[in-house]
Coordinates of C-alpha atoms in Angstrom, one line a residue:
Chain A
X9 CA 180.5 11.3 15.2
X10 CA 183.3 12.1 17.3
X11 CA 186.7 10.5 15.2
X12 CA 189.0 12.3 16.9
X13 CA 190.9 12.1 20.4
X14 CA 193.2 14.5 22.3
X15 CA 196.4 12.1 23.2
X16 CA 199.1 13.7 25.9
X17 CA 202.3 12.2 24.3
X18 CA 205.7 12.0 26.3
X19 CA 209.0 11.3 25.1
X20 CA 212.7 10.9 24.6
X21 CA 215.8 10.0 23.4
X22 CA 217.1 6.5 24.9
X23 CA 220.2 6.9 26.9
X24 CA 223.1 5.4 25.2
X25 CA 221.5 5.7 21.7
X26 CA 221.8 8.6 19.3
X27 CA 224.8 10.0 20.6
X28 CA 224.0 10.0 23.7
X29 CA 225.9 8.7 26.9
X30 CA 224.5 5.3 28.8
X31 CA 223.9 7.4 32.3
X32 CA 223.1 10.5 30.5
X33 CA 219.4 11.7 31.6
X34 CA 218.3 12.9 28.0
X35 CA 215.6 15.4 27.7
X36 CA 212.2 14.9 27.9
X37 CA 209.8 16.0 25.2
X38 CA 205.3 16.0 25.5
X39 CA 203.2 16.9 22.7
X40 CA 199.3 17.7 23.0
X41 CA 198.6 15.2 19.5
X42 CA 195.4 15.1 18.3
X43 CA 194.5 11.7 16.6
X44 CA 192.1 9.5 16.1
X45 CA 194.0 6.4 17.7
X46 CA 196.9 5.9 20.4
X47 CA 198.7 4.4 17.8
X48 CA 198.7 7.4 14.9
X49 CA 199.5 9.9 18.1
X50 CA 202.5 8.4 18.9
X51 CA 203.7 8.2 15.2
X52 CA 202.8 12.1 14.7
X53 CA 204.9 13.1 18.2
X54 CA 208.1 11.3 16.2
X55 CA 207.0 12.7 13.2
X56 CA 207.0 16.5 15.1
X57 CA 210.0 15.7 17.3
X58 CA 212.3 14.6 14.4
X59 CA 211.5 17.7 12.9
X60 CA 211.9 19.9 16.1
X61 CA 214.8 18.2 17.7
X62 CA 217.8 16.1 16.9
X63 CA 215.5 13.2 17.8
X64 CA 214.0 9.9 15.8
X65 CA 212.1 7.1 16.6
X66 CA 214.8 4.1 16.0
X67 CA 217.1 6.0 19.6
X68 CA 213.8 7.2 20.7
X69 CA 211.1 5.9 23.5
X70 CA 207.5 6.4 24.4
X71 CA 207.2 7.4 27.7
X72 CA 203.7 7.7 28.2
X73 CA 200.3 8.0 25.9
X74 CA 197.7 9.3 27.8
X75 CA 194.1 10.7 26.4
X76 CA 193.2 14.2 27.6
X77 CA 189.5 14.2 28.3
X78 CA 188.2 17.7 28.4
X79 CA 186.5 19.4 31.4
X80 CA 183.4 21.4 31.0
X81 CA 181.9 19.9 27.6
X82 CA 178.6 21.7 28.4
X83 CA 180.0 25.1 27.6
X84 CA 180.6 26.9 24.1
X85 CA 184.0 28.2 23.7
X86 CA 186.0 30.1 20.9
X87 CA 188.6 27.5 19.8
X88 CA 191.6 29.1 17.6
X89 CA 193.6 26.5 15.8
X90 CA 196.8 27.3 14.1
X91 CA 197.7 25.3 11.2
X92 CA 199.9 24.8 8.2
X93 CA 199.7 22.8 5.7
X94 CA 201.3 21.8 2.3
X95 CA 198.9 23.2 -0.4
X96 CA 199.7 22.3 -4.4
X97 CA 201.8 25.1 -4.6
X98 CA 203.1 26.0 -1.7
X99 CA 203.4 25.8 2.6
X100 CA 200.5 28.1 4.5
X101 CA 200.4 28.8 8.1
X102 CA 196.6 29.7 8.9
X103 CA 194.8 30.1 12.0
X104 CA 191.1 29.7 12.1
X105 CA 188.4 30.1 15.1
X106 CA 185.5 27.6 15.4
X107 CA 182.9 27.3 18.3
X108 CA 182.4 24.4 19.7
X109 CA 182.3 22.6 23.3
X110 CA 185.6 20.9 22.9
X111 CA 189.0 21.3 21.2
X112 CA 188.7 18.2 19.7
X113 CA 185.3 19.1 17.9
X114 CA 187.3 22.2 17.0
X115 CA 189.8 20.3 15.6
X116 CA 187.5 17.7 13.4
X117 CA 185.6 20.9 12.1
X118 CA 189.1 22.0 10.7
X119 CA 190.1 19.2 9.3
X120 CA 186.8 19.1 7.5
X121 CA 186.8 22.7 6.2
X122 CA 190.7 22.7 5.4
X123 CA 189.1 19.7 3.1
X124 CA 186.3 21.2 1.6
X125 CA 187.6 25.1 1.3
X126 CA 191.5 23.7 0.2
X127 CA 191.2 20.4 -0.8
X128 CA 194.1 19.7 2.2
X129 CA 194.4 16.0 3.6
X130 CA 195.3 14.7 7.0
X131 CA 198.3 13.9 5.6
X132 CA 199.0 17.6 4.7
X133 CA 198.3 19.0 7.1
X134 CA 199.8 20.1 10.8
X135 CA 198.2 21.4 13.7
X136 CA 200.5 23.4 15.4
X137 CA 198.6 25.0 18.2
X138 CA 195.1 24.8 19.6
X139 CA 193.6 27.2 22.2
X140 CA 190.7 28.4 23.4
X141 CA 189.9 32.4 23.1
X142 CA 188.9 34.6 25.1
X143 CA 185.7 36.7 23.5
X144 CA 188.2 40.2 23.3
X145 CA 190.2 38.5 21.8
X146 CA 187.9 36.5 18.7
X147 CA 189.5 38.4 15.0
X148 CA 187.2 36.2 12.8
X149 CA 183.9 37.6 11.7
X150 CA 182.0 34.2 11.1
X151 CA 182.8 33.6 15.3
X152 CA 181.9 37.3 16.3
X153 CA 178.6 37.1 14.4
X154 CA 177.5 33.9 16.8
X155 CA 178.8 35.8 19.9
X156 CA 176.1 38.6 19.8
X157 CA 173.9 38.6 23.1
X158 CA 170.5 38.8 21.4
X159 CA 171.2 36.4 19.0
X160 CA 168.4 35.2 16.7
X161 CA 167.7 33.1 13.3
X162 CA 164.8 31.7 11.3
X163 CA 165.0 28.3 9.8
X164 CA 163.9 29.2 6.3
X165 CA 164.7 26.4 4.6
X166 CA 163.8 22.7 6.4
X167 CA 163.9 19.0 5.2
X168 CA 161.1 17.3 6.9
X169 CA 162.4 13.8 7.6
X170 CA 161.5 10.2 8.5
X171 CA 162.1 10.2 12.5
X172 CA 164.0 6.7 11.7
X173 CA 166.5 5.9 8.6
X174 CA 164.0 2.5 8.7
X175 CA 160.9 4.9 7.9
X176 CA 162.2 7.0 5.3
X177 CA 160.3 6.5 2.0
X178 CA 162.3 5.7 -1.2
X179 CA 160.0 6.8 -3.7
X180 CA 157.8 10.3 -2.7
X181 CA 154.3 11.3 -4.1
X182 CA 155.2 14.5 -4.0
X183 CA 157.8 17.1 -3.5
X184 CA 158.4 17.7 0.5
X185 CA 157.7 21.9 1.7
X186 CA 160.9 23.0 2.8
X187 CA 160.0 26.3 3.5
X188 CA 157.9 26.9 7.3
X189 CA 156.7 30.4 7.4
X190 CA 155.9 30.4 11.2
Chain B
X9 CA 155.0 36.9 5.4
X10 CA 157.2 37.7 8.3
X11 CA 158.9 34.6 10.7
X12 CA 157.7 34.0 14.4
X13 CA 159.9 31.1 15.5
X14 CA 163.7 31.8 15.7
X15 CA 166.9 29.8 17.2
X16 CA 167.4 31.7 20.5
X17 CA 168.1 31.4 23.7
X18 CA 164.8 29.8 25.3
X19 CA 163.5 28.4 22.3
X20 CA 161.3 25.4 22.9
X21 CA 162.0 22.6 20.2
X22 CA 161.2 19.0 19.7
X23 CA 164.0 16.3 18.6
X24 CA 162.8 15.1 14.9
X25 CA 164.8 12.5 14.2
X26 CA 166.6 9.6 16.6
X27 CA 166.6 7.8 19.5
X28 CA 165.2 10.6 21.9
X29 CA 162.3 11.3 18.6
X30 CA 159.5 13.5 19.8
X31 CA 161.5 14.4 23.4
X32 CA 161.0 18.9 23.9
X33 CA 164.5 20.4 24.7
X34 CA 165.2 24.3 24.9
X35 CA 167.9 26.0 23.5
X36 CA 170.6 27.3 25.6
X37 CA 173.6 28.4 23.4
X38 CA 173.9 28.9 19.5
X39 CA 177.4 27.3 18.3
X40 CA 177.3 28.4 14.5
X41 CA 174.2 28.4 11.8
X42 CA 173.7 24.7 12.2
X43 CA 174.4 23.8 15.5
X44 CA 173.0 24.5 18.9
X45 CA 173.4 23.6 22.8
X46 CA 170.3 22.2 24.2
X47 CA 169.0 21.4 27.6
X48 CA 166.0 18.7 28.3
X49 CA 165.0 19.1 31.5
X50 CA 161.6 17.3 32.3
X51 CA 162.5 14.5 29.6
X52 CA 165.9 14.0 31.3
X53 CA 168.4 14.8 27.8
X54 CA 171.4 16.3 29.6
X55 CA 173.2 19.3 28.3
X56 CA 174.3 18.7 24.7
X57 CA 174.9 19.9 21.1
X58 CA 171.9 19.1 18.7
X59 CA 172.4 20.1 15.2
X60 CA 169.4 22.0 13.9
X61 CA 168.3 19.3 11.1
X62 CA 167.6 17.4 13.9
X63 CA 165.3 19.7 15.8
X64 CA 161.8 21.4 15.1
X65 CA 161.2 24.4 16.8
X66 CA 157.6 24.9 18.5
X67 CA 156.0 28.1 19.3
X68 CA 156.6 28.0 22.4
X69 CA 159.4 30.5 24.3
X70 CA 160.8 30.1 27.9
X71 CA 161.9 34.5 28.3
X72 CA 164.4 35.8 30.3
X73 CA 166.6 33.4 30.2
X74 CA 170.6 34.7 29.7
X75 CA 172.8 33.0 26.8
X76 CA 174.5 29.6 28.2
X77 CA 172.7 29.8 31.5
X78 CA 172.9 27.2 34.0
X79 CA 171.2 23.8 33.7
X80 CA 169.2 24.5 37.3
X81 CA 168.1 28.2 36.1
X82 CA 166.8 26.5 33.0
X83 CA 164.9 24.0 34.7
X84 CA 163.5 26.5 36.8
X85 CA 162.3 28.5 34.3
X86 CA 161.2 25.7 32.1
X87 CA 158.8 24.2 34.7
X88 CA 158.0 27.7 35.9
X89 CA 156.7 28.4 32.2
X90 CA 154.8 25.5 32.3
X91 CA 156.2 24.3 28.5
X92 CA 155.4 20.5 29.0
X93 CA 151.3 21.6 29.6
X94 CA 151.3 24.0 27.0
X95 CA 152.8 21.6 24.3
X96 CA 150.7 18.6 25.5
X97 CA 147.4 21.4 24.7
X98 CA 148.8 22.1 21.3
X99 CA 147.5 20.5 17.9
X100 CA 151.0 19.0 17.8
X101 CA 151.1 18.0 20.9
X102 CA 147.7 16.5 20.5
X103 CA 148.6 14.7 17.2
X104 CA 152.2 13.3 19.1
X105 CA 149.5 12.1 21.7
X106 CA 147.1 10.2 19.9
X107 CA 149.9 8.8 17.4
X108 CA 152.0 7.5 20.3
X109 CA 148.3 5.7 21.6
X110 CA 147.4 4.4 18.2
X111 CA 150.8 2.8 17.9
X112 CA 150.4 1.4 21.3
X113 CA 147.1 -0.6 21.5
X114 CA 146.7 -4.1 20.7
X115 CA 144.4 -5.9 17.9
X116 CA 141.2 -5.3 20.2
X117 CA 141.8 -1.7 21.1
X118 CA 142.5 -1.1 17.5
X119 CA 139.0 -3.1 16.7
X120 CA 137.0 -0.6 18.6
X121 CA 139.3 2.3 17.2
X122 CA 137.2 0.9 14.0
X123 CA 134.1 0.4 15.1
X124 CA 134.3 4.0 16.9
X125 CA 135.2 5.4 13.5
X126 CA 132.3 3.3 11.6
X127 CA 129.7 4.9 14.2
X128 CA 131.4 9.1 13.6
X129 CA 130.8 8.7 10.1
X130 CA 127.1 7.6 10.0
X131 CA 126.6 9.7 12.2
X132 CA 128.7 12.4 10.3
X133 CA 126.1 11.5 7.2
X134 CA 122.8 11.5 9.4
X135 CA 123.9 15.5 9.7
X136 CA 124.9 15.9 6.6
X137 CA 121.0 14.2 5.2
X138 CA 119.5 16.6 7.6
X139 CA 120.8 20.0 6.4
X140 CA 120.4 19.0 3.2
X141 CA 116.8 18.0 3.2
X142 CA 116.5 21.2 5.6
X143 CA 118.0 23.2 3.0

């Protein structure tokens, strides 16, 4: 279910390249990357640095790729992601709120939407920031709604289903009842 | 026609579909419309996110519980409300019972399954002759 990982990315410039002088201690760069491999992490902190500083890959090293694993996964937080991305026409910075137990999830739900609602791709995409938010400070009505204390909802409208994908029937006698009163 | 069973905190509902199939879990937390944060604690599920497809909710409600309380509160109040009893009395519970027997006997337990059967329907007829020769 879970595609995506949280990859802590470290960085620099190789001394002696790019300019740079052989005992020169070059600055060094980490990224929070979210990816779903190692390997697409470290290409997206190159793709962000050489865009952010006078950094590339070919004078560039890889430090360190390590995968954040999150604390406290039992817990539903407000997650705000800030985005942009390159829609048909133009670029859009967005920032969006989802809750869920972990940034990641957060971050797979977006990608997912940004799909659906924009017709965005990974590829178009950039996630600039993600943090969790504090209740005061939730803007979003679709997260507010879910952070009501009393909060309650029917089911009005169920599939019943096969409790295994080996049991479920190809061909029905009849329609299934969606719709459970009690 | 008005609706009795809601996703809320303390909601007693049964895992339809999976490897843990027919295991009771309460609702703790609501993520969004489709997606909750369950806790099973007599049929050992740890604290996790269920979405609601995959649940059935029961009848049964565990009150006073807070939003996102703690997993040993929850267990508290789940064994204090006695949900595993109450379910196991139910028709469903019942039918989950019997099912779960049925699919485990062998060939001879399922032979007297038939002949038991065989014997409640003449019997079933022997009534039925009588009231209607009474009648």
């Amino acid at each position: 279910m879970t595609w995506l990982h949280q990859y802590h990315v470290v960085g620099r410039m190789v001394p002696g390249k790019g300019g740079s002088k052989p005992d020169e201690e070059t600055a060094v760069y980490r990224m929070r990357i979210f990816a779903p491999n190692p390997v697409v992490a470290k290409s997206r902190f190159w793709y962000f640095l050489r865009k952010l500083k006078r950094v590339k890959k070919a004078n560039g090293e890889i430090l360190s790729v390590n995968e954040i694993h999150e604390k406290n996964i039992s817990a539903v937080k407000n997650i705000g992601v800030w985005l942009r991305y390159k829609s048909r026409s133009d670029t859009v910075n967005m920032y969006k709120e989802y809750r869920d137990v972990t940034m990641t999830g957060a971050v797979e739900q977006m990608y997912m939407e940004m799909s659906g609602r924009h017709r965005a791709r990974w590829s178009s995409i950039q996630v600039l920031k993600v943090q969790e938010v504090a209740d005061e400070d939730v803007r979003r009505p679709n997260t507010l709604q879910f952070m009501e204390t009393d909060l309650k909802f029917p089911l009005p409208h169920t599939r019943p289903r096969a409790s295994t994908k080996s049991k479920r029937p190809t061909f029905m006698g009849s329609r299934p009842v969606t719709f459970v009163s009690n | 026609m008005t609706f009795t069973r809601f996703v809320e905190t303390g909601r007693v509902a049964i895992i339809n579909y999976g490897p843990h199939v027919n295991k009771l879990v309460i609702i703790v937390d609501i993520l969004d419309q489709s997606r909750v944060l369950v806790d099973g604690p007599t049929c050992g599920l740890r604290r996790q996110v269920f979405n609601v497809k995959r649940l059935a909710l029961t009848s049964i409600k565990v009150d006073g519980l807070e939003r996102a309380a703690a997993t040993d509160v929850v267990k508290a109040a789940y064994e204090a409300a006695d949900v595993d009893a109450t379910f196991a009395k139910s028709g469903w519970g019942k039918k989950i019972d019997s099912k779960a027997k049925r699919a485990a006997l062998d060939d001879f337990g399922r032979f007297k399954v038939m002949c038991a059967r065989i014997q409640k329907g003449k019997k079933v007829r022997e009534q039925l002759e009588k009231l209607k020769t009474a009648a």
